[in-house]
Tab-separated table of C-alpha atoms and ligand atoms in Angstrom:
chain	number	residue	atom	x	y	z
A	1	MET	CA	128.501	149.246	102.959
A	2	PRO	CA	132.230	150.188	102.947
A	3	THR	CA	134.658	147.470	104.107
A	4	THR	CA	135.362	149.518	107.235
A	5	PRO	CA	132.058	151.112	108.154
A	6	ASP	CA	131.867	154.101	110.478
A	7	PRO	CA	129.528	153.387	113.427
A	8	GLN	CA	128.860	157.126	113.772
A	9	SER	CA	127.807	157.563	110.109
A	10	VAL	CA	124.061	157.598	109.346
A	11	SER	CA	124.551	156.173	105.843
A	12	ASP	CA	126.879	153.376	107.025
A	13	ARG	CA	124.475	152.475	109.814
A	14	ALA	CA	121.474	152.472	107.436
A	15	ALA	CA	123.381	150.151	105.081
A	16	ALA	CA	124.541	147.809	107.861
A	17	PHE	CA	121.567	145.461	107.530
A	18	THR	CA	123.238	143.632	104.654
A	19	HIS	CA	124.869	141.564	107.447
A	20	GLY	CA	123.210	139.068	109.762
A	21	ALA	CA	119.783	139.106	108.113
A	22	ASP	CA	119.129	135.466	109.090
A	23	VAL	CA	119.742	136.207	112.773
A	24	TYR	CA	117.688	139.413	112.519
A	25	ALA	CA	114.705	137.441	111.211
A	26	ARG	CA	114.877	135.043	114.168
A	27	VAL	CA	115.460	137.319	117.146
A	28	ARG	CA	114.121	140.811	116.412
A	29	PRO	CA	110.579	141.571	117.545
A	30	SER	CA	107.579	141.604	115.232
A	31	TYR	CA	104.646	143.944	115.963
A	32	PRO	CA	101.428	143.314	117.916
A	33	SER	CA	98.306	142.803	115.777
A	34	GLU	CA	96.566	145.724	117.547
A	35	ALA	CA	99.320	148.042	116.314
A	36	VAL	CA	99.083	146.699	112.758
A	37	GLU	CA	95.300	147.202	112.764
A	38	TRP	CA	95.716	150.751	114.104
A	39	LEU	CA	98.368	151.607	111.498
A	40	VAL	CA	96.318	150.337	108.548
A	41	PRO	CA	92.630	150.579	109.356
A	42	ALA	CA	90.262	148.102	107.664
A	43	PRO	CA	89.090	147.395	104.990
A	44	SER	CA	91.902	145.390	103.516
A	45	SER	CA	93.907	147.218	100.957
A	46	ARG	CA	97.102	147.352	98.952
A	47	VAL	CA	99.861	148.283	101.400
A	48	LEU	CA	103.503	149.212	100.849
A	49	ASP	CA	105.783	147.983	103.650
A	50	LEU	CA	108.690	150.377	103.126
A	51	ALA	CA	112.054	149.272	104.620
A	52	ALA	CA	110.403	145.904	105.096
A	53	GLY	CA	113.644	144.155	106.051
A	54	THR	CA	113.091	140.457	106.704
A	55	GLY	CA	109.302	140.932	106.809
A	56	LEU	CA	108.551	141.126	110.541
A	57	LEU	CA	105.888	143.800	109.956
A	58	THR	CA	104.963	142.406	106.524
A	59	ARG	CA	103.801	139.172	108.180
A	60	GLY	CA	101.358	141.115	110.372
A	61	LEU	CA	99.992	143.004	107.375
A	62	VAL	CA	99.463	139.761	105.429
A	63	ASP	CA	97.752	138.162	108.449
A	64	ALA	CA	95.442	141.205	108.636
A	65	GLY	CA	94.299	140.477	105.078
A	66	HIS	CA	96.181	143.139	103.155
A	67	GLU	CA	97.854	142.730	99.789
A	68	VAL	CA	101.436	143.786	100.520
A	69	VAL	CA	104.343	144.987	98.435
A	70	ALA	CA	107.611	144.993	100.391
A	71	ILE	CA	110.547	147.275	99.525
A	72	ASP	CA	114.035	147.401	101.028
A	73	PRO	CA	117.536	148.302	99.774
A	74	ALA	CA	119.226	145.314	101.511
A	75	ALA	CA	119.114	142.218	99.291
A	76	ALA	CA	119.999	139.897	102.190
A	77	MET	CA	117.042	141.169	104.229
A	78	LEU	CA	114.661	140.783	101.268
A	79	ALA	CA	115.935	137.223	100.673
A	80	GLU	CA	114.769	136.309	104.194
A	81	LEU	CA	111.410	137.957	103.511
A	82	GLU	CA	110.971	136.106	100.217
A	83	ALA	CA	111.783	132.763	101.869
A	84	GLU	CA	109.275	133.419	104.655
A	85	LEU	CA	106.547	135.121	102.603
A	86	PRO	CA	106.858	133.826	99.020
A	87	ASP	CA	103.495	135.300	97.946
A	88	VAL	CA	104.496	138.877	98.834
A	89	GLN	CA	105.864	141.049	96.032
A	90	ALA	CA	109.373	142.058	97.180
A	91	LEU	CA	111.219	144.871	95.408
A	92	HIS	CA	114.668	146.341	95.789
A	93	GLY	CA	114.377	150.099	96.409
A	94	SER	CA	114.628	152.890	98.918
A	95	ALA	CA	112.336	155.392	100.600
A	96	GLU	CA	113.933	158.155	98.541
A	97	ASP	CA	113.351	156.313	95.242
A	98	ILE	CA	110.294	154.055	95.489
A	99	PRO	CA	109.882	151.761	92.439
A	100	LEU	CA	106.075	152.119	92.245
A	101	PRO	CA	103.735	154.253	90.087
A	102	ASP	CA	101.948	157.360	91.370
A	103	ALA	CA	98.872	156.803	93.590
A	104	SER	CA	99.321	153.011	93.432
A	105	VAL	CA	98.886	152.033	97.119
A	106	ASP	CA	96.227	152.655	99.783
A	107	ALA	CA	98.656	152.729	102.695
A	108	VAL	CA	102.396	152.923	103.415
A	109	VAL	CA	103.914	151.608	106.642
A	110	VAL	CA	107.457	151.963	107.945
A	111	GLY	CA	108.580	149.702	110.804
A	112	HIS	CA	111.594	150.829	112.824
A	113	ALA	CA	113.325	152.518	109.897
A	114	TRP	CA	112.048	156.107	109.473
A	115	HIS	CA	115.149	157.389	111.327
A	116	TRP	CA	117.359	156.153	108.463
A	117	PHE	CA	115.481	158.038	105.755
A	118	ASP	CA	116.201	161.407	104.172
A	119	GLU	CA	112.872	162.609	105.568
A	120	PRO	CA	111.959	165.382	103.053
A	121	ARG	CA	112.764	163.140	100.062
A	122	ALA	CA	111.069	160.103	101.594
A	123	THR	CA	107.956	162.082	102.512
A	124	ALA	CA	107.660	163.385	98.938
A	125	GLU	CA	108.078	159.889	97.485
A	126	ILE	CA	105.548	158.378	99.891
A	127	ALA	CA	103.045	161.139	99.040
A	128	ARG	CA	103.579	160.347	95.349
A	129	VAL	CA	102.842	156.596	95.597
A	130	LEU	CA	99.937	156.962	98.079
A	131	ARG	CA	96.465	157.567	96.703
A	132	PRO	CA	94.705	160.690	98.033
A	133	GLY	CA	93.044	159.796	101.350
A	134	GLY	CA	95.516	156.931	101.945
A	135	THR	CA	97.435	156.568	105.213
A	136	LEU	CA	101.077	156.647	106.190
A	137	GLY	CA	101.891	154.664	109.342
A	138	LEU	CA	105.213	154.815	111.191
A	139	CYS	CA	106.152	152.576	114.102
A	140	TRP	CA	109.070	151.668	116.311
A	141	ASN	CA	109.612	148.913	118.854
A	142	ASP	CA	111.198	150.552	121.907
A	143	ARG	CA	112.438	148.469	124.810
A	144	ASP	CA	110.595	149.266	128.038
A	145	GLU	CA	113.573	150.401	130.089
A	146	ARG	CA	111.625	150.762	133.343
A	147	ILE	CA	112.735	147.148	133.931
A	148	ASP	CA	116.221	146.951	135.485
A	149	TRP	CA	117.789	144.277	133.266
A	150	VAL	CA	116.306	145.878	130.139
A	151	ARG	CA	117.806	149.251	131.083
A	152	ARG	CA	121.193	147.603	131.655
A	153	PHE	CA	120.939	145.774	128.316
A	154	GLY	CA	120.215	149.111	126.616
A	155	GLN	CA	123.158	150.795	128.329
A	156	ILE	CA	125.500	148.066	127.080
A	157	VAL	CA	124.347	147.966	123.462
A	158	HIS	CA	124.518	151.747	123.066
A	159	THR	CA	127.857	152.312	124.803
A	160	GLY	CA	129.700	154.836	122.618
A	161	ASP	CA	126.814	155.182	120.144
A	162	ARG	CA	126.663	158.881	119.254
A	163	LEU	CA	123.673	158.307	116.909
A	164	HIS	CA	121.598	156.716	119.666
A	165	ALA	CA	119.640	159.915	120.356
A	166	ARG	CA	118.745	160.279	116.682
A	167	VAL	CA	117.621	156.667	116.380
A	168	THR	CA	115.480	156.771	119.509
A	169	ALA	CA	114.005	160.272	119.149
A	170	ARG	CA	110.216	159.938	118.973
A	171	PRO	CA	108.807	163.321	117.947
A	172	ALA	CA	105.550	164.436	119.555
A	173	THR	CA	104.389	164.977	115.977
A	174	PRO	CA	106.503	163.810	113.000
A	175	ASP	CA	107.028	166.538	110.405
A	176	LEU	CA	105.400	165.138	107.270
A	177	GLY	CA	105.099	168.411	105.356
A	178	THR	CA	101.998	169.748	103.671
A	179	ALA	CA	100.867	166.601	101.828
A	180	PHE	CA	99.621	164.980	105.052
A	181	GLY	CA	97.138	165.832	107.769
A	182	ARG	CA	98.181	166.093	111.418
A	183	PRO	CA	99.558	162.731	112.645
A	184	GLU	CA	97.847	160.809	115.450
A	185	SER	CA	99.863	158.638	117.825
A	186	ALA	CA	99.319	155.516	119.914
A	187	GLU	CA	101.366	153.106	122.027
A	188	PHE	CA	101.061	149.332	122.414
A	189	ARG	CA	102.828	147.469	125.251
A	190	TRP	CA	103.675	143.820	124.728
A	191	LEU	CA	106.197	141.072	125.481
A	192	HIS	CA	108.583	139.412	123.028
A	193	HIS	CA	109.573	135.940	124.249
A	194	LEU	CA	112.959	134.564	123.265
A	195	PRO	CA	115.558	132.170	124.673
A	196	THR	CA	117.732	134.030	127.180
A	197	SER	CA	120.781	132.691	125.344
A	198	ARG	CA	119.713	134.734	122.304
A	199	LEU	CA	119.989	138.143	124.001
A	200	ARG	CA	123.549	138.191	122.634
A	201	ASP	CA	122.174	137.679	119.099
A	202	LEU	CA	119.524	140.346	119.641
A	203	ALA	CA	122.232	142.818	120.654
A	204	GLY	CA	124.284	141.852	117.607
A	205	THR	CA	121.485	142.851	115.196
A	206	ARG	CA	121.673	146.542	116.213
A	207	SER	CA	123.121	148.690	113.425
A	208	PHE	CA	125.653	150.073	115.912
A	209	LEU	CA	127.096	146.648	116.665
A	210	LEU	CA	126.930	145.624	112.995
A	211	THR	CA	129.245	148.527	112.127
A	212	LEU	CA	131.723	148.186	115.027
A	213	ALA	CA	135.170	146.637	114.566
A	214	ASP	CA	135.172	142.949	115.559
A	215	ASP	CA	137.028	143.439	118.849
A	216	GLU	CA	134.777	146.334	119.917
A	217	ARG	CA	131.637	144.346	119.049
A	218	GLU	CA	132.914	141.302	120.973
A	219	ALA	CA	133.626	143.500	123.999
A	220	LEU	CA	129.998	144.691	124.096
A	221	LEU	CA	128.632	141.190	123.461
A	222	GLY	CA	130.808	139.922	126.317
A	223	ARG	CA	129.106	142.469	128.588
A	224	VAL	CA	125.710	141.131	127.444
A	225	ASP	CA	126.921	137.620	128.334
A	226	ASP	CA	127.960	138.896	131.776
A	227	LEU	CA	124.532	140.483	132.290
A	228	VAL	CA	122.838	137.197	131.382
A	229	VAL	CA	124.859	135.145	133.877
A	230	THR	CA	124.726	137.673	136.738
A	231	HIS	CA	121.243	139.248	136.671
A	232	PRO	CA	118.715	137.330	138.803
A	233	ASP	CA	115.858	138.092	136.391
A	234	LEU	CA	117.748	136.326	133.575
A	235	ALA	CA	118.207	132.970	135.305
A	236	GLY	CA	115.495	131.194	133.280
A	237	ALA	CA	115.846	129.579	129.855
A	238	GLU	CA	113.383	132.060	128.315
A	239	VAL	CA	113.033	135.776	128.741
A	240	ALA	CA	110.185	138.180	127.982
A	241	MET	CA	111.578	141.394	126.537
A	242	PRO	CA	109.036	144.170	127.197
A	243	TYR	CA	108.448	146.445	124.210
A	244	VAL	CA	106.411	149.560	123.565
A	245	THR	CA	105.359	149.830	119.945
A	246	VAL	CA	105.186	153.586	119.348
A	247	ALA	CA	102.996	154.334	116.329
A	248	TYR	CA	101.961	157.349	114.253
A	249	ARG	CA	99.506	157.572	111.387
A	250	ALA	CA	98.571	160.429	109.070
A	251	ARG	CA	96.212	160.758	106.142
A	252	ARG	CA	97.368	161.979	102.761
A	253	HIS	CA	95.343	164.995	101.571
B	1	LIG	C1	115.778	148.011	111.761
B	1	LIG	S1	115.443	147.402	110.130
B	1	LIG	C2	113.642	147.328	110.133
B	1	LIG	C3	113.124	146.263	109.197
B	1	LIG	C4	111.650	145.924	109.345
B	1	LIG	N1	110.792	147.028	108.944
B	1	LIG	C5	111.335	145.509	110.769
B	1	LIG	O1	110.516	146.151	111.419
B	1	LIG	O2	111.911	144.511	111.225
B	1	LIG	C6	115.761	148.841	109.119
B	1	LIG	C7	115.580	148.566	107.645
B	1	LIG	O3	115.634	149.808	106.952
B	1	LIG	C8	116.253	149.576	105.710
B	1	LIG	N2	116.676	150.881	105.179
B	1	LIG	C9	117.759	151.601	105.532
B	1	LIG	N3	117.798	152.747	104.830
B	1	LIG	C10	116.699	152.754	104.016
B	1	LIG	C11	116.174	153.665	103.050
B	1	LIG	N4	116.781	154.827	102.786
B	1	LIG	N5	115.043	153.338	102.393
B	1	LIG	C12	114.412	152.170	102.668
B	1	LIG	N6	114.853	151.269	103.574
B	1	LIG	C13	115.981	151.566	104.241
B	1	LIG	C14	117.362	148.589	106.031
B	1	LIG	O4	117.853	147.901	104.899
B	1	LIG	C15	116.653	147.675	107.039
B	1	LIG	O5	116.062	146.560	106.415
């Protein structure tokens, strides 16, 4: 990432995860097991977790019995994954240049990262490494903003974020080109428990905040602190952040 990243640049935002990987691993949500099972149907298989980050989705795939190879361009994120999941093969790479042979995996999953990819190039690369009949699964963890404090938290952390619409756009049907069948979709509602005092850290792991100038980031984090001390639903030591895991899966022809 450049020394002065641009918060409105897709490439700078995608590269921002080189910072704060340790905090990311501790406060960002994982994925419910029902979603993991839906994304990669049994039997167990060799799965590529693409943009694996610190391994929050990788862990679920391993627990479901799959053999996983994890790929990400951010060395700091992969270092967290390797510390947490030493038996998983972790490779440096990107969705546009996947360091695996043709037809070498049964499934590819992408957790909360598809929006950073060059979609036509990534789709072609994923189709190359997937065996015919294999599945591509995409998922995102969206905050359930029907809850007042969650909506306010979202308003704060995206103040001035002109890429917010791109990052949160969930197409009715992702365009995966001709190599894949029509995608199916599903949603899974669940709660992520974390200490209320860590809502500030959670906010700080967003790519938007990672790329802001220090004073601008501190201003937004100060507003998160204010929310925590003033909102009646945040008076307890622990908070349950409601998430909707939005998932898509498609079969490679
Ligand atoms: C929000 S994190 C998601 C990480 C993990 N999948 C999870 O669910 O916690 C986005 C990840 O996408 C990675 N990333 C960004 N651009 C990428 C690209 N072109 N190809 C592969 N990974 C990319 C980042 O390094 C980062 O680890």
